Amino acid sequence: MLTIHHLYADMMNLYGDRGNVISIRKRCEWRGIPVEVVDVGLGERVRPTGCDLFLFGGGQDREQALLADDLSGSKGADLRAVVEDGGVVLGVCGGYQLMGHSYLTPEGEKLPGVGIFDLHTEPRKPDEARLIGNVLVDVEAPETAEVRQVVGFENHGGRTYLGDCEPLGRVISGYGNNGKDGTEGARRLNAYGTYLHGSLLPKNPWLTDQLIHSALRREDESFELQPLDDTAERRAFESVSAQLPGHR
Amino acid sequence: MSAALDPRLSAAIFFARAAQLASRTLKRGGGSTIPGVVARRIDPKILTKLSKRLPLGSAAITGTNGKTTTTHMVGKILQTAGLRAVNNSTGANLVTGVTAAVVRDASLSGKPLSEMGLFEVDEANVPRVAAEAELKILAVLNLFRDQLDRYGELAYTGKVIASAFADLPRAGAVVLNADDPLVASLGGATSNPVFYGVDAPGLDTGRLQHVADSKACPICGTPLDYEAVYMGHIGVYRCPRGDFSRPPLAYRASRVSLEGARGSTFLLKTPKGESEAKITLPGLYNVYNALAAAAVAGEAGVGLDAVVRGISEFGGAFGRVERIKAGDREAFLLLIKNPVGFNEILRTFITDADARNVLIAINDNDADGRDVSWLWDVDFEMLADAGAEDETEISPFTVSGLRANDMAVRLKYADLPVGPVIPDRKEAIKTALEATPPGETLYVLPTYTAMLEIRKALGDMGYTHQFWEDG
Ligand SMILES: [Zn+2]
């Protein structure tokens, strides 16, 4: 049984984050792997069951402040412990930003993050635009070191700068963390952060499978996933990536 | 009122007319804003000058969904009451479009033909229009995630709109949808909020659709408790901490009965009394549009009889819903704008009315929204659930558009059958019509630019006879 812990599902569901939950759930169900989705709201603790996948989606600024507050105590510490222990976490957009050290709001308020990744986020300057559009990223698949491509859509004002932290991938087309250094997202052990939202997992099923695989491996070291027919997903990937410069 | 001679104003009107004529002659289209641009260049104060001369002042209507329908409904009510209003046309809802409308309505000396201004205004343009157009009434219908990539986030859009309230005269009314928490919260920024909403416990969907928008308390950010959820985040709610709840209603619809494609009936309560009301447009969202129209007209001083007659006689405006005769079949075009609208259409036509032939066409051009991740917020699972309940087989959907493949994946993950995937819109409508049995209706669910393409393709096939349309 895989438990999906959907953090702040009721508040942080901008940009179709629900698509990521549906992707994981369906790809498990089609393989006969039972799944439970647990919503973790404000004031509620995370309760790992041993085979877990934590999803942390994006929200609006007002919610970010509330969440930063909620995460400042034991909940944040629990999440850090989950990551150190090799637990699987995916943070998208606002959730990703809060997985760093700090997030400076456009109003100048400095919100503390959980500190899973060594990174911080600054607001855009008045003369800078929001970073919006389709993104193509080269991502190294951790187990095989094979470089694979991921597509998504980004829409963020904040600029994220990595410290001593590995990026999730290299931007081929789009902006990524800050539009300057060519990095996108962050990765540490089995924790992933990215600005690619919404339809991230639906169109990149290998990444979905990797999250599921890592989570189930923690329960059973010899666990292997059955392959699925991903023709439709591949077509959706290609219909976007083929229009972006630098695709292969 | 005789206008004092103002040479600059007259020149602006003259050259705007000339520009309009030229753009029509050149068939460039877009003729609806160019005169506004020209007139403003010659006389930057033209909108204020002409608005001041409208005897009953002006009303503006803004919000994500329903602007066009609501504005036209108010127009119909005013007409019923014997009043003439000047209207900006769909697609011209920026300050230039509003200017073009009042210029078109004025004589060369600057005398308006109409008694009242009635404008649909894009959310981000509300402050400029309010500052210039001497609004007496400003209505905010709802705020849904729709133009997020253009305007940033919803709360910000709310703030932008609220910043315009100070430009209304002391007796001016701000008409607000009480059932949309973010819109209702804007009432704090005005001394004269007028709230409208729906009391219909029977229409509670029992769950929040998975559309985030604004389900958090606008005061403290805590998730709201909902007594009823009608669609998206629209419903009857309160903050568990007690600092905010749905405000009392001045205009209210109760005993709402939705009768599918035929329309709806409800009991309309207003400060001037109550009456049974009927509309011929489908879906709960049009009940909201009618309520908003009733509130705007009511605040403009129109009596209840004219309000009820106006909304019942309103047949629709161009754009949203169209029925086109296609030989011995029929194409029913329903514009898809965002997840909430999509859910309403699925509920009204596919689940309840049992539509069997469906074409979905998703484009991601600027006018459609470039980000298609919202498809995952649409509750397609309700179709699979409904199918399982009735043990009926759901007919496969044909999918088209630049993002046809994204749509196909979405359906796959809702366990719904995917029919032909035909990205080309022209080919798709042709194939889907051929697959529709004679005498039956093909339901076409396109995003904005896909709708334009499909409508054109139908025209090229010789099918232009519309027998019903609505905005
Ligand atoms: Zn509150």
XYZ file of C-alpha atoms and ligand atoms in Angstrom:
720
model
C 0.000 0.000 0.000
C 1.390 3.345 -1.108
C 0.280 6.395 0.824
C 0.234 9.730 -1.003
C 0.422 12.547 1.519
C -1.020 15.562 -0.257
C 0.203 18.560 1.711
C -2.260 21.449 1.991
C -4.338 19.924 -0.800
C -7.193 22.302 -0.054
C -5.057 25.420 -0.317
C -2.169 24.636 -2.594
C -3.823 23.422 -5.711
C -3.076 26.069 -8.251
C -2.072 25.042 -11.714
C -3.583 21.598 -11.780
C -1.426 19.984 -9.098
C -4.232 17.498 -8.839
C -2.870 16.047 -12.086
C 0.199 14.830 -10.233
C -1.915 13.034 -7.630
C -4.112 11.448 -10.291
C -1.056 10.293 -12.250
C 0.528 8.532 -9.300
C -2.742 6.996 -8.187
C -3.713 5.675 -11.602
C -0.289 4.304 -12.469
C -0.371 2.369 -9.208
C -3.956 1.174 -9.672
C -3.272 -0.060 -13.196
C -0.541 -2.249 -11.705
C -2.671 -3.498 -8.862
C -0.795 -1.507 -6.231
C -3.218 -0.208 -3.603
C -3.037 3.544 -3.002
C -4.363 5.781 -0.309
C -4.411 9.579 -0.601
C -4.211 11.440 2.692
C -4.738 15.187 2.769
C -2.501 16.904 5.286
C -3.989 20.264 6.233
C -2.986 23.157 8.445
C -2.192 22.065 11.969
C -2.131 18.376 11.013
C 1.015 16.291 11.428
C 2.580 14.179 8.720
C 2.296 10.515 9.645
C 4.505 8.307 7.479
C 3.367 4.703 7.114
C 6.622 3.300 5.713
C 5.694 3.490 2.064
C 5.013 7.113 1.358
C 5.068 9.809 -1.251
C 4.751 13.433 -0.163
C 3.345 15.999 -2.597
C 3.648 19.689 -1.884
C 1.952 21.936 -4.453
C 1.928 25.641 -5.247
C -0.246 28.333 -3.682
C -0.815 32.057 -3.676
C 1.169 34.495 -1.585
C -1.401 34.741 1.184
C -1.331 30.985 1.626
C 2.466 30.851 1.471
C 2.701 32.939 4.665
C 0.205 30.714 6.456
C 2.059 27.578 5.392
C 5.458 28.933 6.331
C 4.010 29.468 9.789
C 2.513 25.983 9.908
C 5.806 24.414 8.809
C 7.981 26.353 11.228
C 7.477 23.878 14.082
C 7.535 20.118 14.316
C 5.887 19.566 10.946
C 8.851 21.066 9.113
C 11.247 19.065 11.265
C 9.294 15.877 10.502
C 9.522 16.580 6.768
C 13.265 17.172 7.009
C 13.598 13.855 8.824
C 11.545 12.117 6.129
C 13.953 13.390 3.468
C 17.087 12.480 5.450
C 15.670 9.003 5.807
C 15.341 8.683 2.025
C 11.603 9.406 1.841
C 10.112 10.558 -1.455
C 8.974 14.193 -1.646
C 7.920 16.247 -4.665
C 7.501 20.000 -4.252
C 6.082 22.094 -7.079
C 6.237 25.872 -7.480
C 5.161 27.386 -4.122
C 5.818 24.079 -2.383
C 9.270 23.931 -3.940
C 10.043 27.468 -2.776
C 9.082 26.570 0.790
C 11.423 23.562 0.701
C 14.366 26.019 0.587
C 15.732 28.216 3.361
C 13.619 31.277 2.755
C 11.099 32.904 0.491
C 10.943 36.678 0.239
C 7.412 37.832 -0.677
C 6.780 40.682 -3.124
C 5.738 42.747 -0.063
C 9.206 42.208 1.432
C 8.245 39.697 4.098
C 10.847 36.993 4.586
C 9.157 33.637 5.081
C 11.249 30.817 6.510
C 11.299 27.570 4.534
C 11.697 23.984 5.667
C 15.373 23.923 4.679
C 15.353 20.635 2.797
C 17.261 22.242 -0.054
C 20.098 24.752 0.242
C 18.399 27.462 -1.806
C 16.504 30.705 -1.352
C 13.910 32.588 -3.390
C 13.681 36.306 -4.100
C 10.742 38.185 -5.584
C 10.985 39.574 -9.077
C 12.228 43.135 -9.362
C 9.711 45.744 -10.568
C 11.238 45.747 -14.056
C 11.279 41.958 -14.327
C 8.455 39.882 -15.771
C 6.891 36.727 -14.399
C 8.587 33.686 -15.899
C 5.884 31.987 -17.914
C 5.846 29.332 -20.597
C 6.529 25.784 -21.652
C 9.793 24.350 -20.364
C 12.031 21.555 -21.582
C 14.630 20.244 -19.136
C 17.353 17.608 -19.274
C 17.147 15.469 -16.160
C 19.595 12.764 -15.174
C 17.723 9.643 -14.135
C 19.401 8.836 -10.800
C 19.652 5.078 -11.080
C 20.919 4.755 -14.619
C 22.579 8.180 -14.988
C 20.758 8.320 -18.310
C 19.751 11.866 -19.319
C 16.056 12.141 -20.074
C 13.895 15.080 -21.030
C 11.005 16.488 -19.035
C 8.388 19.003 -20.223
C 6.191 21.233 -18.122
C 4.755 24.702 -17.801
C 6.199 27.312 -15.472
C 4.543 30.450 -14.109
C 6.384 32.153 -11.273
C 7.462 35.608 -10.227
C 10.030 34.381 -7.669
C 13.642 33.755 -8.602
C 15.306 30.799 -6.903
C 19.047 30.604 -6.370
C 20.754 27.342 -5.462
C 23.448 27.163 -2.808
C 25.179 23.859 -2.181
C 22.446 21.947 -3.903
C 22.115 19.858 -7.022
C 19.571 21.122 -9.586
C 16.886 18.751 -10.796
C 17.996 19.437 -14.350
C 19.382 21.791 -16.987
C 17.056 24.076 -18.923
C 16.976 23.386 -22.659
C 14.106 25.776 -23.346
C 12.347 28.076 -20.862
C 13.509 29.882 -17.708
C 13.868 27.444 -14.797
C 14.966 28.586 -11.346
C 15.773 32.182 -12.167
C 16.048 32.583 -15.939
C 19.788 33.186 -15.674
C 21.885 30.239 -14.579
C 20.242 27.503 -16.656
C 19.270 25.383 -13.662
C 15.795 24.030 -13.005
C 14.544 22.745 -9.679
C 16.513 20.990 -6.987
C 17.216 17.451 -5.918
C 18.516 15.886 -2.748
C 18.280 12.145 -2.019
C 14.670 11.308 -2.943
C 13.397 14.864 -2.562
C 12.581 16.781 -5.733
C 11.635 20.402 -6.185
C 10.594 22.033 -9.446
C 8.799 24.988 -11.014
C 7.241 22.667 -13.601
C 3.687 22.376 -12.442
C 0.356 20.800 -13.116
C 0.796 18.446 -15.915
C 4.357 17.570 -14.851
C 3.759 13.910 -13.999
C 1.047 13.157 -16.577
C 3.334 13.999 -19.491
C 6.514 12.582 -17.936
C 5.443 9.127 -16.825
C 9.006 7.875 -16.310
C 9.383 10.446 -13.549
C 6.088 9.355 -12.011
C 7.267 5.783 -12.081
C 10.559 6.755 -10.536
C 8.758 8.350 -7.573
C 6.535 5.291 -7.159
C 9.498 2.957 -7.515
C 11.591 4.801 -4.930
C 8.698 4.840 -2.491
C 7.948 1.114 -2.865
C 11.629 0.174 -2.703
C 11.672 1.460 0.838
C 9.273 -1.330 1.778
C 10.683 -4.028 -0.483
C 14.230 -3.717 -1.800
C 13.631 -6.029 -4.733
C 10.471 -4.280 -5.906
C 10.174 -3.807 -9.677
C 7.459 -1.927 -11.583
C 5.613 -3.570 -14.453
C 5.860 -1.497 -17.625
C 2.698 0.211 -18.870
C 1.608 1.286 -22.330
C 2.602 4.961 -22.441
C 1.753 5.719 -26.054
C -0.745 8.461 -25.205
C 1.609 10.069 -22.674
C 4.498 9.958 -25.142
C 2.395 11.669 -27.792
C 1.417 14.394 -25.329
C 5.076 14.857 -24.393
C 6.121 15.036 -28.019
C 3.371 17.424 -29.090
C 4.820 19.985 -26.667
C 8.530 19.212 -26.799
C 8.656 19.108 -30.597
C 7.759 22.804 -30.683
C 10.498 23.868 -28.293
C 13.999 24.727 -29.440
C 16.615 22.173 -28.411
C 14.395 19.082 -28.254
C 15.812 15.784 -29.380
C -28.901 68.495 -22.083
C -27.307 70.723 -24.668
C -23.587 70.350 -24.804
C -21.358 73.370 -24.843
C -19.247 73.440 -27.976
C -15.941 71.694 -27.436
C -13.811 71.779 -30.604
C -11.306 69.202 -29.373
C -14.123 66.785 -28.474
C -15.800 67.278 -31.837
C -12.527 66.726 -33.670
C -11.915 63.537 -31.713
C -15.367 62.209 -32.582
C -14.930 63.185 -36.232
C -11.589 61.434 -36.673
C -12.776 58.394 -34.719
C -15.667 58.067 -37.194
C -13.261 58.357 -40.094
C -10.999 55.702 -38.575
C -13.940 53.376 -38.079
C -15.039 53.819 -41.671
C -11.499 53.200 -42.924
C -11.028 50.060 -40.874
C -14.351 48.695 -42.087
C -13.543 49.496 -45.692
C -10.188 47.792 -45.377
C -12.001 44.844 -43.769
C -9.388 44.779 -41.084
C -11.838 43.805 -38.425
C -11.030 45.046 -34.953
C -13.105 48.063 -35.927
C -14.503 48.085 -32.422
C -11.456 49.533 -30.621
C -9.583 51.573 -33.252
C -11.994 54.546 -33.058
C -11.439 54.587 -29.299
C -7.674 54.683 -29.724
C -7.919 57.515 -32.265
C -10.410 59.542 -30.211
C -8.310 59.244 -27.042
C -5.226 60.402 -28.847
C -6.975 63.615 -29.909
C -8.913 64.184 -26.697
C -7.591 62.161 -23.748
C -10.552 63.311 -21.609
C -13.171 62.191 -24.113
C -14.517 59.272 -22.080
C -15.104 61.490 -19.035
C -16.676 64.254 -21.125
C -19.114 61.962 -22.914
C -19.925 59.872 -19.827
C -20.908 63.012 -17.886
C -23.565 63.686 -20.512
C -25.316 60.304 -20.056
C -28.407 61.290 -18.026
C -28.558 58.053 -15.982
C -24.808 57.578 -15.647
C -23.038 54.300 -16.325
C -22.729 50.762 -14.996
C -19.734 48.480 -15.460
C -19.683 44.716 -15.129
C -16.519 42.762 -14.492
C -15.463 39.259 -13.389
C -14.017 36.145 -14.935
C -17.186 34.464 -16.177
C -20.462 35.805 -17.530
C -19.568 39.438 -18.281
C -21.000 39.355 -21.786
C -24.179 37.504 -20.888
C -24.852 39.669 -17.846
C -24.207 42.931 -19.697
C -26.579 41.912 -22.466
C -29.202 40.836 -19.925
C -29.057 44.240 -18.254
C -29.379 45.782 -21.724
C -32.495 43.719 -22.354
C -33.990 44.744 -19.008
C -33.320 48.434 -19.697
C -34.872 48.065 -23.147
C -37.930 46.466 -21.560
C -38.117 49.453 -19.221
C -37.989 51.787 -22.227
C -34.410 52.938 -21.613
C -31.667 53.135 -24.174
C -28.167 52.070 -23.172
C -24.841 52.292 -24.969
C -22.929 49.055 -24.880
C -19.362 48.138 -25.741
C -19.063 45.020 -27.863
C -17.569 41.707 -26.815
C -13.834 41.611 -27.247
C -13.614 45.378 -26.763
C -13.692 45.446 -22.985
C -10.623 47.587 -22.336
C -10.799 51.342 -21.795
C -10.325 51.913 -25.552
C -13.314 49.714 -26.342
C -15.469 51.554 -23.813
C -14.365 54.872 -25.330
C -15.168 53.617 -28.834
C -18.686 52.718 -27.692
C -19.537 56.139 -26.247
C -17.986 57.847 -29.264
C -20.137 55.768 -31.592
C -23.182 56.754 -29.536
C -22.490 60.514 -29.665
C -23.371 63.159 -32.220
C -20.531 65.237 -33.643
C -21.195 67.898 -31.052
C -20.831 65.269 -28.347
C -24.458 64.650 -27.455
C -25.199 61.015 -26.540
C -28.148 59.169 -28.063
C -28.438 56.851 -25.069
C -29.528 57.507 -21.531
C -27.137 55.155 -19.829
C -23.726 53.561 -20.317
C -23.477 49.799 -19.864
C -20.007 48.366 -20.130
C -18.408 44.979 -19.705
C -14.897 45.617 -18.468
C -11.852 43.430 -18.272
C -10.753 42.975 -14.625
C -7.421 44.762 -15.011
C -9.035 47.733 -16.779
C -11.618 48.454 -14.077
C -9.606 51.226 -12.325
C -9.060 53.158 -15.560
C -12.673 52.824 -16.656
C -13.920 53.792 -13.166
C -11.636 56.823 -13.070
C -12.826 58.082 -16.435
C -16.364 56.851 -17.063
C -18.226 58.295 -14.038
C -19.626 54.917 -13.012
C -22.735 54.853 -10.817
C -22.714 51.067 -10.510
C -19.893 48.559 -10.589
C -20.710 44.836 -10.501
C -18.175 42.077 -9.785
C -19.497 38.667 -10.840
C -16.821 36.187 -9.757
C -13.093 35.637 -9.802
C -11.889 32.365 -11.189
C -8.478 31.279 -12.266
C -8.593 32.011 -15.952
C -6.195 34.738 -16.927
C -3.647 33.853 -14.283
C -0.714 34.007 -16.617
C -1.680 37.513 -17.622
C -2.615 39.153 -14.349
C -0.787 37.250 -11.675
C -2.836 35.924 -8.850
C -6.483 36.183 -7.897
C -6.110 38.116 -4.676
C -4.174 40.711 -6.605
C -6.949 40.971 -9.199
C -9.395 41.538 -6.327
C -7.235 44.351 -4.974
C -7.030 45.976 -8.403
C -10.809 45.951 -8.744
C -11.361 47.241 -5.197
C -8.986 50.140 -5.835
C -11.621 51.483 -8.240
C -14.407 51.726 -5.641
C -13.193 55.120 -4.413
C -13.938 56.582 -7.851
C -17.651 55.833 -7.550
C -19.915 58.653 -6.315
C -21.161 58.501 -2.720
C -24.536 57.090 -3.774
C -22.910 54.643 -6.200
C -23.470 50.942 -5.651
C -20.924 48.154 -5.775
C -22.824 44.986 -6.723
C -21.036 41.859 -5.479
C -21.564 38.122 -5.711
C -21.922 37.122 -2.065
C -21.350 33.453 -2.870
C -17.808 34.033 -4.121
C -15.718 34.570 -0.968
C -13.059 36.691 -2.610
C -15.630 38.891 -4.372
C -17.700 39.179 -1.179
C -14.614 40.244 0.764
C -14.280 43.268 -1.532
C -17.428 44.605 0.180
C -15.194 45.831 2.993
C -13.679 48.365 0.628
C -16.938 50.221 -0.062
C -19.628 51.900 2.021
C -22.402 50.682 -0.245
C -22.015 47.002 -1.116
C -25.076 45.304 -2.623
C -24.863 41.522 -2.369
C -26.586 38.895 -4.460
C -26.527 35.133 -4.121
C -28.310 31.811 -4.340
C -30.069 29.877 -1.585
C -30.630 26.430 -2.985
C -29.508 23.648 -0.622
C -30.733 21.095 -3.183
C -28.040 22.188 -5.619
C -25.209 21.472 -3.215
C -22.743 19.349 -5.143
C -21.535 17.994 -1.825
C -17.907 18.592 -2.569
C -15.597 21.344 -3.540
C -14.568 20.861 -7.105
C -10.866 20.546 -7.314
C -10.296 24.111 -8.304
C -8.244 25.994 -5.788
C -9.101 29.578 -6.609
C -10.251 31.052 -3.335
C -11.387 28.524 -0.808
C -9.369 30.141 1.953
C -10.788 32.866 4.197
C -9.817 36.204 2.624
C -9.240 37.655 6.099
C -7.167 35.033 7.895
C -6.391 32.395 5.255
C -7.949 29.444 7.093
C -9.868 27.089 4.772
C -13.544 28.046 4.714
C -16.323 25.758 5.961
C -18.957 25.325 3.274
C -22.600 24.705 4.046
C -23.235 24.292 0.313
C -20.979 24.266 -2.717
C -22.737 25.172 -5.969
C -19.789 25.256 -8.374
C -16.062 25.782 -7.979
C -15.622 27.838 -4.821
C -19.080 29.438 -5.173
C -21.475 28.595 -2.360
C -22.525 29.288 1.214
C -19.531 29.458 3.507
C -18.098 30.749 6.728
C -14.654 31.097 8.258
C -14.245 28.656 11.170
C -12.536 31.442 13.122
C -15.663 33.545 12.743
C -14.226 36.643 11.128
C -15.938 36.253 7.762
C -19.010 34.586 6.295
C -21.332 34.948 3.351
C -22.977 38.374 3.739
C -26.778 38.830 3.847
C -28.367 38.982 0.390
C -30.183 41.988 -1.062
C -30.941 40.072 -4.288
C -31.557 36.379 -3.884
C -32.530 33.371 -5.994
C -34.212 30.505 -4.151
C -36.337 27.488 -5.205
C -34.008 27.161 -8.195
C -35.089 24.507 -10.678
C -32.613 23.670 -13.433
C -34.299 22.280 -16.513
C -31.311 21.339 -18.648
C -30.952 22.988 -22.040
C -34.395 24.596 -21.670
C -33.281 26.942 -18.907
C -34.229 27.459 -15.270
C -36.872 28.907 -12.982
C -36.379 30.465 -9.585
C -37.880 32.795 -7.014
C -36.273 36.223 -7.299
C -36.237 38.330 -4.162
C -35.204 41.982 -4.381
C -35.461 45.011 -2.085
C -38.560 45.953 -4.146
C -40.355 42.650 -3.641
C -40.264 39.133 -4.992
C -41.459 37.323 -8.093
C -41.158 34.017 -9.932
C -38.529 34.334 -12.674
C -37.672 32.242 -15.686
C -34.606 32.233 -17.918
C -34.084 30.373 -21.183
C -30.324 29.934 -20.804
C -29.057 26.647 -19.383
C -27.151 25.989 -16.177
C -26.776 27.461 -12.724
C -24.138 29.867 -13.970
C -26.806 31.657 -15.962
C -29.001 31.918 -12.865
C -26.077 33.829 -11.344
C -25.823 36.012 -14.451
C -29.540 36.776 -14.257
C -29.268 37.638 -10.555
C -26.374 39.992 -11.230
C -28.340 41.602 -14.070
C -31.361 41.997 -11.774
C -29.181 43.647 -9.134
C -27.528 46.066 -11.574
C -30.876 47.035 -13.130
C -32.534 47.253 -9.712
C -29.837 49.565 -8.397
C -30.218 51.658 -11.563
C -33.840 52.199 -10.536
C -35.648 49.739 -12.805
C -38.816 48.166 -11.334
C -39.218 44.467 -10.582
C -41.691 43.808 -13.435
C -39.292 45.042 -16.095
C -36.461 43.069 -14.481
C -38.382 39.786 -14.542
C -39.697 40.366 -18.049
C -36.262 41.389 -19.325
C -34.433 38.336 -18.051
C -37.152 35.954 -19.264
C -37.151 37.440 -22.761
C -33.393 37.423 -23.024
C -32.351 34.892 -25.629
C -28.628 35.305 -25.429
C -25.805 37.213 -27.019
C -23.193 36.124 -29.465
C -20.314 33.895 -28.447
C -20.768 31.305 -25.756
C -23.305 28.846 -26.937
C -24.426 28.325 -30.490
C -26.548 25.780 -32.252
C -25.755 25.374 -35.903
C -27.777 23.266 -38.288
C -25.441 20.896 -40.119
C -27.581 19.127 -42.712
C -29.721 16.580 -40.908
C -27.541 16.884 -37.828
C -26.926 19.694 -35.416
C -23.729 21.102 -33.922
C -24.037 22.534 -30.419
C -21.013 24.702 -29.690
C -20.280 25.339 -25.994
C -17.276 27.546 -25.330
C -14.857 26.221 -22.718
C -13.128 28.956 -20.702
C -11.918 27.367 -17.488
C -12.363 24.335 -15.212
C -15.503 25.616 -13.511
C -17.225 26.328 -16.814
C -16.083 22.965 -18.145
C -17.522 21.202 -15.089
C -20.845 23.015 -15.491
C -21.070 22.014 -19.137
C -20.228 18.388 -18.349
C -22.852 18.374 -15.623
C -25.577 20.130 -17.644
C -25.156 18.454 -21.008
C -23.206 15.249 -20.671
C -24.281 13.809 -17.324
C -27.837 15.160 -17.160
C -28.795 15.454 -20.824
C -26.962 12.319 -21.868
C -25.016 13.751 -24.796
C -23.643 10.882 -26.875
C -21.613 12.594 -29.575
C -18.910 14.818 -28.164
C -15.920 16.615 -29.655
C -13.489 18.365 -27.302
C -10.996 20.798 -28.868
C -8.249 22.316 -26.705
C -5.922 24.988 -28.052
C -3.196 26.783 -26.087
C -2.922 30.066 -27.937
C -2.758 33.278 -25.878
C -6.525 33.767 -26.022
C -7.123 30.228 -24.738
C -4.544 30.393 -21.946
C -1.155 28.926 -22.730
C -1.059 26.633 -19.735
C -3.273 23.560 -20.125
C -2.644 22.103 -16.668
C -6.154 23.309 -15.764
C -7.502 20.279 -17.636
C -6.513 18.308 -14.519
C -8.813 20.490 -12.411
C -11.808 19.520 -14.531
C -13.801 16.816 -12.828
C -13.959 14.277 -15.680
C -14.130 11.630 -12.988
C -17.773 12.641 -12.457
C -18.572 11.205 -15.907
C -16.916 7.904 -15.140
C -18.733 7.819 -11.771
C -22.087 8.643 -13.378
C -21.514 5.988 -16.046
C -20.712 3.381 -13.422
C -23.824 4.306 -11.431
C -26.225 3.985 -14.350
C -24.271 1.085 -15.831
C -24.391 2.973 -19.103
C -21.592 2.859 -21.565
C -19.990 6.229 -22.144
C -19.401 6.927 -25.819
C -15.790 7.735 -26.672
C -14.960 11.411 -27.050
C -13.296 12.727 -30.164
C -10.458 15.074 -29.181
C -8.865 17.821 -31.207
C -6.831 21.013 -30.920
C -3.188 21.941 -30.527
C -3.260 20.113 -27.197
C -5.417 17.179 -28.307
C -2.856 14.778 -26.911
C -2.956 16.388 -23.466
C -6.717 16.027 -23.536
C -6.439 12.375 -24.531
C -4.123 11.717 -21.556
C -6.537 13.499 -19.225
C -9.414 11.267 -20.378
C -7.241 8.170 -20.095
C -6.469 8.973 -16.457
C -10.189 9.476 -15.744
C -10.820 5.957 -17.136
C -12.917 7.422 -19.943
C -12.881 6.033 -23.459
C -10.811 8.051 -25.935
C -12.046 8.093 -29.514
C -10.153 9.505 -32.481
C -7.378 12.000 -31.643
C -7.384 14.519 -34.499
C -5.330 17.637 -33.706
C -6.465 19.408 -36.900
C -9.706 21.243 -36.044
C -11.182 21.222 -39.523
C -10.636 17.543 -40.016
C -11.914 16.820 -36.506
C -15.255 18.590 -36.906
C -15.781 16.906 -40.271
C -15.019 13.438 -38.904
C -17.075 13.969 -35.743
C -20.099 15.188 -37.707
C -19.920 12.196 -40.019
C -19.807 9.902 -37.003
C -22.911 11.564 -35.528
C -26.068 9.641 -36.468
C -28.566 11.671 -38.554
C -31.068 13.529 -36.400
C -28.686 13.671 -33.457
C -26.648 16.507 -31.969
C -22.877 16.759 -31.908
C -21.739 18.564 -28.766
C -18.600 20.565 -29.507
C -16.594 21.758 -26.496
C -13.843 24.055 -27.789
C -11.569 26.631 -26.184
C -11.810 30.118 -27.648
C -9.549 29.960 -30.694
C -10.598 26.373 -31.416
C -14.189 27.589 -31.461
C -13.365 30.257 -34.037
C -11.660 27.656 -36.205
C -14.479 25.147 -35.896
C -17.108 27.761 -36.623
C -15.176 28.747 -39.730
C -14.808 25.119 -40.795
C -18.562 24.666 -40.418
C -19.062 27.761 -42.560
C -16.738 26.385 -45.221
C -18.807 23.211 -45.235
C -21.863 25.372 -45.951
C -23.328 25.179 -42.445
C -23.993 28.713 -41.312
C -27.601 28.600 -40.227
C -27.643 29.391 -36.546
C -30.909 28.834 -34.835
C -29.895 29.633 -31.323
C -27.069 31.523 -29.788
C -26.153 32.993 -26.477
C -23.331 34.964 -24.932
Zn -10.978 33.919 8.691
